[in-house]
PDB file of C-alpha atoms in Angstrom:
ATOM      1  CA  UNK A   1       0.000   0.000   0.000  1.00  0.00           C
ATOM      2  CA  UNK A   2       1.338   3.394  -1.018  1.00  0.00           C
ATOM      3  CA  UNK A   3      -0.341   6.479   0.425  1.00  0.00           C
ATOM      4  CA  UNK A   4       0.170  10.103  -0.590  1.00  0.00           C
ATOM      5  CA  UNK A   5      -0.101  12.315   2.491  1.00  0.00           C
ATOM      6  CA  UNK A   6      -0.895  16.014   2.019  1.00  0.00           C
ATOM      7  CA  UNK A   7      -1.799  18.948   4.228  1.00  0.00           C
ATOM      8  CA  UNK A   8      -2.389  22.707   4.223  1.00  0.00           C
ATOM      9  CA  UNK A   9      -3.060  23.142   0.503  1.00  0.00           C
ATOM     10  CA  UNK A  10      -4.544  26.612   1.061  1.00  0.00           C
ATOM     11  CA  UNK A  11      -6.245  26.945  -2.328  1.00  0.00           C
ATOM     12  CA  UNK A  12      -2.980  26.283  -4.188  1.00  0.00           C
ATOM     13  CA  UNK A  13      -4.238  24.226  -7.120  1.00  0.00           C
ATOM     14  CA  UNK A  14      -0.907  24.634  -8.951  1.00  0.00           C
ATOM     15  CA  UNK A  15       1.171  22.834  -6.314  1.00  0.00           C
ATOM     16  CA  UNK A  16      -1.552  20.220  -5.756  1.00  0.00           C
ATOM     17  CA  UNK A  17      -1.700  19.445  -9.472  1.00  0.00           C
ATOM     18  CA  UNK A  18       2.103  19.123  -9.611  1.00  0.00           C
ATOM     19  CA  UNK A  19       2.219  16.675  -6.700  1.00  0.00           C
ATOM     20  CA  UNK A  20      -0.616  14.582  -8.120  1.00  0.00           C
ATOM     21  CA  UNK A  21       1.266  14.394 -11.423  1.00  0.00           C
ATOM     22  CA  UNK A  22       4.452  13.344  -9.607  1.00  0.00           C
ATOM     23  CA  UNK A  23       2.766  10.619  -7.547  1.00  0.00           C
ATOM     24  CA  UNK A  24       0.476   8.837 -10.003  1.00  0.00           C
ATOM     25  CA  UNK A  25       1.187   5.343  -8.642  1.00  0.00           C
ATOM     26  CA  UNK A  26      -0.280   5.835  -5.152  1.00  0.00           C
ATOM     27  CA  UNK A  27      -3.117   3.648  -3.899  1.00  0.00           C
ATOM     28  CA  UNK A  28      -4.726   6.259  -1.673  1.00  0.00           C
ATOM     29  CA  UNK A  29      -4.486   9.992  -0.933  1.00  0.00           C
ATOM     30  CA  UNK A  30      -5.045  11.622   2.468  1.00  0.00           C
ATOM     31  CA  UNK A  31      -5.206  15.301   3.387  1.00  0.00           C
ATOM     32  CA  UNK A  32      -4.813  16.618   6.941  1.00  0.00           C
ATOM     33  CA  UNK A  33      -6.919  19.720   6.383  1.00  0.00           C
ATOM     34  CA  UNK A  34      -6.816  23.392   5.390  1.00  0.00           C
ATOM     35  CA  UNK A  35      -7.837  22.979   1.776  1.00  0.00           C
ATOM     36  CA  UNK A  36      -8.860  26.627   1.329  1.00  0.00           C
ATOM     37  CA  UNK A  37      -8.018  30.226   2.335  1.00  0.00           C
ATOM     38  CA  UNK A  38      -4.741  32.123   1.827  1.00  0.00           C
ATOM     39  CA  UNK A  39      -4.648  31.071  -1.806  1.00  0.00           C
ATOM     40  CA  UNK A  40      -6.182  31.680  -5.208  1.00  0.00           C
ATOM     41  CA  UNK A  41      -7.994  28.585  -6.452  1.00  0.00           C
ATOM     42  CA  UNK A  42     -10.332  27.117  -3.806  1.00  0.00           C
ATOM     43  CA  UNK A  43     -12.858  25.712  -6.282  1.00  0.00           C
ATOM     44  CA  UNK A  44     -10.161  23.933  -8.297  1.00  0.00           C
ATOM     45  CA  UNK A  45      -8.672  22.424  -5.128  1.00  0.00           C
ATOM     46  CA  UNK A  46     -12.036  21.080  -3.961  1.00  0.00           C
ATOM     47  CA  UNK A  47     -12.714  19.738  -7.462  1.00  0.00           C
ATOM     48  CA  UNK A  48      -9.446  17.800  -7.388  1.00  0.00           C
ATOM     49  CA  UNK A  49     -10.190  16.494  -3.894  1.00  0.00           C
ATOM     50  CA  UNK A  50     -13.427  15.107  -5.310  1.00  0.00           C
ATOM     51  CA  UNK A  51     -11.951  13.890  -8.611  1.00  0.00           C
ATOM     52  CA  UNK A  52      -9.040  12.044  -6.981  1.00  0.00           C
ATOM     53  CA  UNK A  53     -11.188  10.726  -4.124  1.00  0.00           C
ATOM     54  CA  UNK A  54      -8.891  12.317  -1.533  1.00  0.00           C
ATOM     55  CA  UNK A  55      -9.817  11.344   2.023  1.00  0.00           C
ATOM     56  CA  UNK A  56      -9.786  14.609   3.963  1.00  0.00           C
ATOM     57  CA  UNK A  57     -10.375  16.104   7.382  1.00  0.00           C
ATOM     58  CA  UNK A  58     -11.351  19.717   7.994  1.00  0.00           C
ATOM     59  CA  UNK A  59      -8.772  22.195   9.227  1.00  0.00           C
ATOM     60  CA  UNK A  60      -9.211  25.467  11.073  1.00  0.00           C
ATOM     61  CA  UNK A  61      -9.140  27.475   7.829  1.00  0.00           C
ATOM     62  CA  UNK A  62     -11.769  25.175   6.353  1.00  0.00           C
ATOM     63  CA  UNK A  63     -13.976  25.852   9.387  1.00  0.00           C
ATOM     64  CA  UNK A  64     -13.222  29.568   9.075  1.00  0.00           C
ATOM     65  CA  UNK A  65     -14.375  29.405   5.464  1.00  0.00           C
ATOM     66  CA  UNK A  66     -17.668  27.751   6.439  1.00  0.00           C
ATOM     67  CA  UNK A  67     -18.318  30.432   9.052  1.00  0.00           C
ATOM     68  CA  UNK A  68     -17.296  33.342   6.816  1.00  0.00           C
ATOM     69  CA  UNK A  69     -19.289  32.092   3.826  1.00  0.00           C
ATOM     70  CA  UNK A  70     -22.441  31.836   5.950  1.00  0.00           C
ATOM     71  CA  UNK A  71     -21.854  35.321   7.401  1.00  0.00           C
ATOM     72  CA  UNK A  72     -21.495  36.822   3.925  1.00  0.00           C
ATOM     73  CA  UNK A  73     -24.622  35.007   2.773  1.00  0.00           C
ATOM     74  CA  UNK A  74     -26.495  36.499   5.766  1.00  0.00           C
ATOM     75  CA  UNK A  75     -25.216  39.999   4.980  1.00  0.00           C
ATOM     76  CA  UNK A  76     -22.807  40.335   7.912  1.00  0.00           C
ATOM     77  CA  UNK A  77     -20.377  43.193   7.157  1.00  0.00           C
ATOM     78  CA  UNK A  78     -16.725  42.159   6.747  1.00  0.00           C
ATOM     79  CA  UNK A  79     -14.274  44.743   8.101  1.00  0.00           C
ATOM     80  CA  UNK A  80     -11.348  43.929   5.779  1.00  0.00           C
ATOM     81  CA  UNK A  81     -11.076  42.070   2.492  1.00  0.00           C
ATOM     82  CA  UNK A  82      -8.760  39.079   2.933  1.00  0.00           C
ATOM     83  CA  UNK A  83      -8.033  35.912   0.986  1.00  0.00           C
ATOM     84  CA  UNK A  84     -10.838  34.211   2.942  1.00  0.00           C
ATOM     85  CA  UNK A  85     -13.313  36.657   1.372  1.00  0.00           C
ATOM     86  CA  UNK A  86     -11.741  36.250  -2.068  1.00  0.00           C
ATOM     87  CA  UNK A  87     -12.242  32.479  -1.707  1.00  0.00           C
ATOM     88  CA  UNK A  88     -15.750  32.809  -0.316  1.00  0.00           C
ATOM     89  CA  UNK A  89     -16.831  34.866  -3.335  1.00  0.00           C
ATOM     90  CA  UNK A  90     -15.710  32.036  -5.627  1.00  0.00           C
ATOM     91  CA  UNK A  91     -17.323  29.092  -3.817  1.00  0.00           C
ATOM     92  CA  UNK A  92     -20.986  28.146  -4.201  1.00  0.00           C
ATOM     93  CA  UNK A  93     -23.381  26.220  -1.966  1.00  0.00           C
ATOM     94  CA  UNK A  94     -22.332  22.843  -3.391  1.00  0.00           C
ATOM     95  CA  UNK A  95     -18.660  23.607  -2.680  1.00  0.00           C
ATOM     96  CA  UNK A  96     -19.483  24.627   0.892  1.00  0.00           C
ATOM     97  CA  UNK A  97     -21.590  21.504   1.456  1.00  0.00           C
ATOM     98  CA  UNK A  98     -18.715  19.368   0.168  1.00  0.00           C
ATOM     99  CA  UNK A  99     -16.235  21.095   2.475  1.00  0.00           C
ATOM    100  CA  UNK A 100     -18.605  20.705   5.417  1.00  0.00           C
ATOM    101  CA  UNK A 101     -18.854  16.951   4.725  1.00  0.00           C
ATOM    102  CA  UNK A 102     -15.222  16.410   5.704  1.00  0.00           C
ATOM    103  CA  UNK A 103     -14.936  14.963   9.236  1.00  0.00           C
ATOM    104  CA  UNK A 104     -12.680  16.440  11.910  1.00  0.00           C
ATOM    105  CA  UNK A 105     -10.934  13.107  12.625  1.00  0.00           C
ATOM    106  CA  UNK A 106     -10.329   9.873  10.722  1.00  0.00           C
ATOM    107  CA  UNK A 107      -8.924   6.617  12.083  1.00  0.00           C
ATOM    108  CA  UNK A 108      -7.633   3.710   9.969  1.00  0.00           C
ATOM    109  CA  UNK A 109      -5.292   0.716  10.022  1.00  0.00           C
ATOM    110  CA  UNK A 110      -2.476  -0.071   7.601  1.00  0.00           C
ATOM    111  CA  UNK A 111      -1.059  -3.527   8.253  1.00  0.00           C
ATOM    112  CA  UNK A 112      -0.033  -3.643  11.921  1.00  0.00           C
ATOM    113  CA  UNK A 113       0.038   0.165  12.206  1.00  0.00           C
ATOM    114  CA  UNK A 114      -2.872   2.189  13.524  1.00  0.00           C
ATOM    115  CA  UNK A 115      -3.394   5.793  12.408  1.00  0.00           C
ATOM    116  CA  UNK A 116      -5.391   8.790  13.553  1.00  0.00           C
ATOM    117  CA  UNK A 117      -5.643  11.749  11.147  1.00  0.00           C
ATOM    118  CA  UNK A 118      -6.571  15.189  12.502  1.00  0.00           C
ATOM    119  CA  UNK A 119      -5.587  18.709  11.483  1.00  0.00           C
ATOM    120  CA  UNK A 120      -4.263  19.927  14.834  1.00  0.00           C
ATOM    121  CA  UNK A 121      -3.903  18.803  18.421  1.00  0.00           C
ATOM    122  CA  UNK A 122      -5.557  21.721  20.213  1.00  0.00           C
ATOM    123  CA  UNK A 123      -7.933  24.324  18.828  1.00  0.00           C
ATOM    124  CA  UNK A 124      -6.583  27.871  18.529  1.00  0.00           C
ATOM    125  CA  UNK A 125      -3.030  26.663  19.197  1.00  0.00           C
ATOM    126  CA  UNK A 126       0.113  25.575  17.381  1.00  0.00           C
ATOM    127  CA  UNK A 127       1.137  23.476  20.372  1.00  0.00           C
ATOM    128  CA  UNK A 128       2.221  19.910  19.519  1.00  0.00           C
ATOM    129  CA  UNK A 129       2.253  16.665  21.490  1.00  0.00           C
ATOM    130  CA  UNK A 130       5.553  16.336  23.352  1.00  0.00           C
ATOM    131  CA  UNK A 131       4.870  13.597  25.921  1.00  0.00           C
ATOM    132  CA  UNK A 132       3.741   9.990  25.859  1.00  0.00           C
ATOM    133  CA  UNK A 133       1.048  10.906  28.380  1.00  0.00           C
ATOM    134  CA  UNK A 134      -0.611  13.368  25.993  1.00  0.00           C
ATOM    135  CA  UNK A 135      -0.124  10.981  23.076  1.00  0.00           C
ATOM    136  CA  UNK A 136      -1.903   8.177  24.945  1.00  0.00           C
ATOM    137  CA  UNK A 137      -4.672  10.527  25.997  1.00  0.00           C
ATOM    138  CA  UNK A 138      -5.265  11.682  22.417  1.00  0.00           C
ATOM    139  CA  UNK A 139      -5.101   8.119  21.125  1.00  0.00           C
ATOM    140  CA  UNK A 140      -7.697   6.826  23.582  1.00  0.00           C
ATOM    141  CA  UNK A 141     -10.068   9.629  22.612  1.00  0.00           C
ATOM    142  CA  UNK A 142      -9.748   9.286  18.828  1.00  0.00           C
ATOM    143  CA  UNK A 143      -8.583   5.843  17.656  1.00  0.00           C
ATOM    144  CA  UNK A 144     -11.480   3.721  16.391  1.00  0.00           C
ATOM    145  CA  UNK A 145      -9.538   1.076  14.425  1.00  0.00           C
ATOM    146  CA  UNK A 146      -9.564  -2.661  14.934  1.00  0.00           C
ATOM    147  CA  UNK A 147      -5.967  -3.336  16.030  1.00  0.00           C
ATOM    148  CA  UNK A 148      -5.374  -4.648  19.540  1.00  0.00           C
ATOM    149  CA  UNK A 149      -2.392  -5.622  21.643  1.00  0.00           C
ATOM    150  CA  UNK A 150       1.103  -4.518  20.649  1.00  0.00           C
ATOM    151  CA  UNK A 151       1.017  -2.431  17.468  1.00  0.00           C
ATOM    152  CA  UNK A 152       2.609   0.780  16.251  1.00  0.00           C
ATOM    153  CA  UNK A 153       0.545   3.927  16.755  1.00  0.00           C
ATOM    154  CA  UNK A 154       0.859   6.943  14.483  1.00  0.00           C
ATOM    155  CA  UNK A 155      -0.947  10.268  14.567  1.00  0.00           C
ATOM    156  CA  UNK A 156      -0.994  12.525  11.500  1.00  0.00           C
ATOM    157  CA  UNK A 157      -1.269  16.271  12.055  1.00  0.00           C
ATOM    158  CA  UNK A 158      -1.044  19.281   9.742  1.00  0.00           C
ATOM    159  CA  UNK A 159      -1.513  22.900  10.817  1.00  0.00           C
ATOM    160  CA  UNK A 160       2.062  23.893  11.764  1.00  0.00           C
ATOM    161  CA  UNK A 161       3.332  23.721   8.135  1.00  0.00           C
ATOM    162  CA  UNK A 162       6.485  22.054   9.504  1.00  0.00           C
ATOM    163  CA  UNK A 163       7.415  18.731   7.906  1.00  0.00           C
ATOM    164  CA  UNK A 164       8.691  16.256  10.471  1.00  0.00           C
ATOM    165  CA  UNK A 165       8.327  13.211  12.704  1.00  0.00           C
ATOM    166  CA  UNK A 166       8.223  13.207  16.503  1.00  0.00           C
ATOM    167  CA  UNK A 167       8.628   9.983  18.500  1.00  0.00           C
ATOM    168  CA  UNK A 168       7.321   9.859  22.067  1.00  0.00           C
ATOM    169  CA  UNK A 169       8.159   6.144  22.374  1.00  0.00           C
ATOM    170  CA  UNK A 170       9.555   3.383  20.165  1.00  0.00           C
ATOM    171  CA  UNK A 171       6.156   2.558  18.657  1.00  0.00           C
ATOM    172  CA  UNK A 172       4.335   5.870  19.183  1.00  0.00           C
ATOM    173  CA  UNK A 173       4.880   8.842  16.903  1.00  0.00           C
ATOM    174  CA  UNK A 174       3.146  11.716  15.242  1.00  0.00           C
ATOM    175  CA  UNK A 175       4.080  13.089  11.855  1.00  0.00           C
ATOM    176  CA  UNK A 176       3.377  16.157   9.778  1.00  0.00           C
ATOM    177  CA  UNK A 177       3.739  16.170   5.962  1.00  0.00           C
ATOM    178  CA  UNK A 178       4.251  19.945   5.878  1.00  0.00           C
ATOM    179  CA  UNK A 179       2.353  22.406   3.711  1.00  0.00           C
ATOM    180  CA  UNK A 180       1.774  22.132  -0.019  1.00  0.00           C
ATOM    181  CA  UNK A 181       1.793  25.927  -0.164  1.00  0.00           C
ATOM    182  CA  UNK A 182       3.363  27.902   2.720  1.00  0.00           C
ATOM    183  CA  UNK A 183       6.176  27.627   5.249  1.00  0.00           C
ATOM    184  CA  UNK A 184       6.740  29.575   8.467  1.00  0.00           C
ATOM    185  CA  UNK A 185       8.849  32.781   8.279  1.00  0.00           C
ATOM    186  CA  UNK A 186      11.931  31.006   9.665  1.00  0.00           C
ATOM    187  CA  UNK A 187      11.655  28.297   6.971  1.00  0.00           C
ATOM    188  CA  UNK A 188      11.109  30.197   3.714  1.00  0.00           C
ATOM    189  CA  UNK A 189      11.406  27.164   1.402  1.00  0.00           C
ATOM    190  CA  UNK A 190       9.373  27.661  -1.768  1.00  0.00           C
ATOM    191  CA  UNK A 191       8.806  23.978  -2.582  1.00  0.00           C
ATOM    192  CA  UNK A 192       5.659  21.961  -1.900  1.00  0.00           C
ATOM    193  CA  UNK A 193       6.151  19.603   1.061  1.00  0.00           C
ATOM    194  CA  UNK A 194       4.363  16.262   1.465  1.00  0.00           C
ATOM    195  CA  UNK A 195       4.992  12.642   2.493  1.00  0.00           C
ATOM    196  CA  UNK A 196       4.582   9.120   1.189  1.00  0.00           C
ATOM    197  CA  UNK A 197       3.538   6.263   3.474  1.00  0.00           C
ATOM    198  CA  UNK A 198       4.695   3.005   1.900  1.00  0.00           C
ATOM    199  CA  UNK A 199       4.195  -0.113   3.990  1.00  0.00           C
ATOM    200  CA  UNK A 200       5.994   0.771   7.262  1.00  0.00           C
ATOM    201  CA  UNK A 201       8.131   3.535   5.754  1.00  0.00           C
ATOM    202  CA  UNK A 202       7.602   7.299   5.979  1.00  0.00           C
ATOM    203  CA  UNK A 203       9.222   9.145   3.050  1.00  0.00           C
ATOM    204  CA  UNK A 204       9.800  12.904   3.155  1.00  0.00           C
ATOM    205  CA  UNK A 205       9.089  14.599  -0.171  1.00  0.00           C
ATOM    206  CA  UNK A 206       9.556  18.118  -1.536  1.00  0.00           C
ATOM    207  CA  UNK A 207       9.011  19.360  -5.067  1.00  0.00           C
ATOM    208  CA  UNK A 208       9.415  22.707  -6.826  1.00  0.00           C
ATOM    209  CA  UNK A 209       6.534  23.949  -8.929  1.00  0.00           C
ATOM    210  CA  UNK A 210       5.929  26.849 -11.316  1.00  0.00           C
ATOM    211  CA  UNK A 211       4.726  29.975  -9.546  1.00  0.00           C
ATOM    212  CA  UNK A 212       4.312  32.440 -12.420  1.00  0.00           C
ATOM    213  CA  UNK A 213       0.605  31.629 -12.810  1.00  0.00           C
ATOM    214  CA  UNK A 214       0.051  32.226  -9.096  1.00  0.00           C
ATOM    215  CA  UNK A 215       2.020  35.457  -9.118  1.00  0.00           C
ATOM    216  CA  UNK A 216       0.120  36.803 -12.115  1.00  0.00           C
ATOM    217  CA  UNK A 217      -3.159  36.181 -10.319  1.00  0.00           C
ATOM    218  CA  UNK A 218      -1.861  37.652  -7.036  1.00  0.00           C
ATOM    219  CA  UNK A 219      -0.880  40.870  -8.822  1.00  0.00           C
ATOM    220  CA  UNK A 220      -4.488  41.363  -9.922  1.00  0.00           C
ATOM    221  CA  UNK A 221      -5.479  41.768  -6.270  1.00  0.00           C
ATOM    222  CA  UNK A 222      -2.913  44.356  -5.193  1.00  0.00           C
ATOM    223  CA  UNK A 223      -4.615  47.192  -3.356  1.00  0.00           C
ATOM    224  CA  UNK A 224      -7.704  45.071  -2.711  1.00  0.00           C
ATOM    225  CA  UNK A 225      -6.470  42.322  -0.378  1.00  0.00           C
ATOM    226  CA  UNK A 226      -5.401  43.254   3.161  1.00  0.00           C
ATOM    227  CA  UNK A 227      -1.663  44.004   2.998  1.00  0.00           C
ATOM    228  CA  UNK A 228      -0.645  41.334   5.537  1.00  0.00           C
ATOM    229  CA  UNK A 229      -2.399  38.660   3.480  1.00  0.00           C
ATOM    230  CA  UNK A 230      -0.928  40.068   0.286  1.00  0.00           C
ATOM    231  CA  UNK A 231       2.611  40.040   1.726  1.00  0.00           C
ATOM    232  CA  UNK A 232       2.392  36.303   2.444  1.00  0.00           C
ATOM    233  CA  UNK A 233       1.428  35.519  -1.144  1.00  0.00           C
ATOM    234  CA  UNK A 234       4.048  37.879  -2.599  1.00  0.00           C
ATOM    235  CA  UNK A 235       6.790  36.301  -0.493  1.00  0.00           C
ATOM    236  CA  UNK A 236       6.079  32.689  -1.404  1.00  0.00           C
ATOM    237  CA  UNK A 237       4.955  33.104  -5.006  1.00  0.00           C
ATOM    238  CA  UNK A 238       7.047  36.124  -6.040  1.00  0.00           C
ATOM    239  CA  UNK A 239      10.393  34.356  -6.169  1.00  0.00           C
ATOM    240  CA  UNK A 240      11.476  31.773  -8.731  1.00  0.00           C
ATOM    241  CA  UNK A 241       8.694  32.452 -11.238  1.00  0.00           C
ATOM    242  CA  UNK A 242       9.318  29.580 -13.637  1.00  0.00           C
TER     243      UNK A 242
END
């Protein structure tokens, strides 16, 4: 079994399309949330999630989209125009219903390894699990698989945009595939980050992708999008326009 593991796409259909082209031989695709917001092509991303039968959980930006879309529909005034509003203007009721259908948590088994997939550990926080105690607590609350006895336990998170693996014990770990679109300010890599799960192995992957299309679209929104939101897009899409 070969699984493509994605997270934090943030409406970046260009990077998602590139990764899907690179990894055509996978058996299954998972996404750890944040499909929309802070990007340009939310409808295209959701269309690909549907077309490629990607198993997804909702992230905090997905929930923010659901809330914002409903507020706009009800006529609630939005103080500033951000990427979330740009995205909300593009999506229709069917898109929103599809996004809302994603669960918050998924549990599954792969051989003798149990998995729990969730976007983040704690709401409104970038805190990560550091201790076996908190790992066990989370596992007991969320694992619904069929494995019993001595088996490896793995939790998949997104949210932090930091690709990595953290062991709390020999057979207990959580992993993060990184973001397909953005890094944190101290890690300004421009590539799309993701992972492959193949049998028992976890494979770190990064791939460059063409950003000229994204940058051309970003430039159309200068002076309209809140400057902080605009700066993020300019930083990550404005360099290496190939």
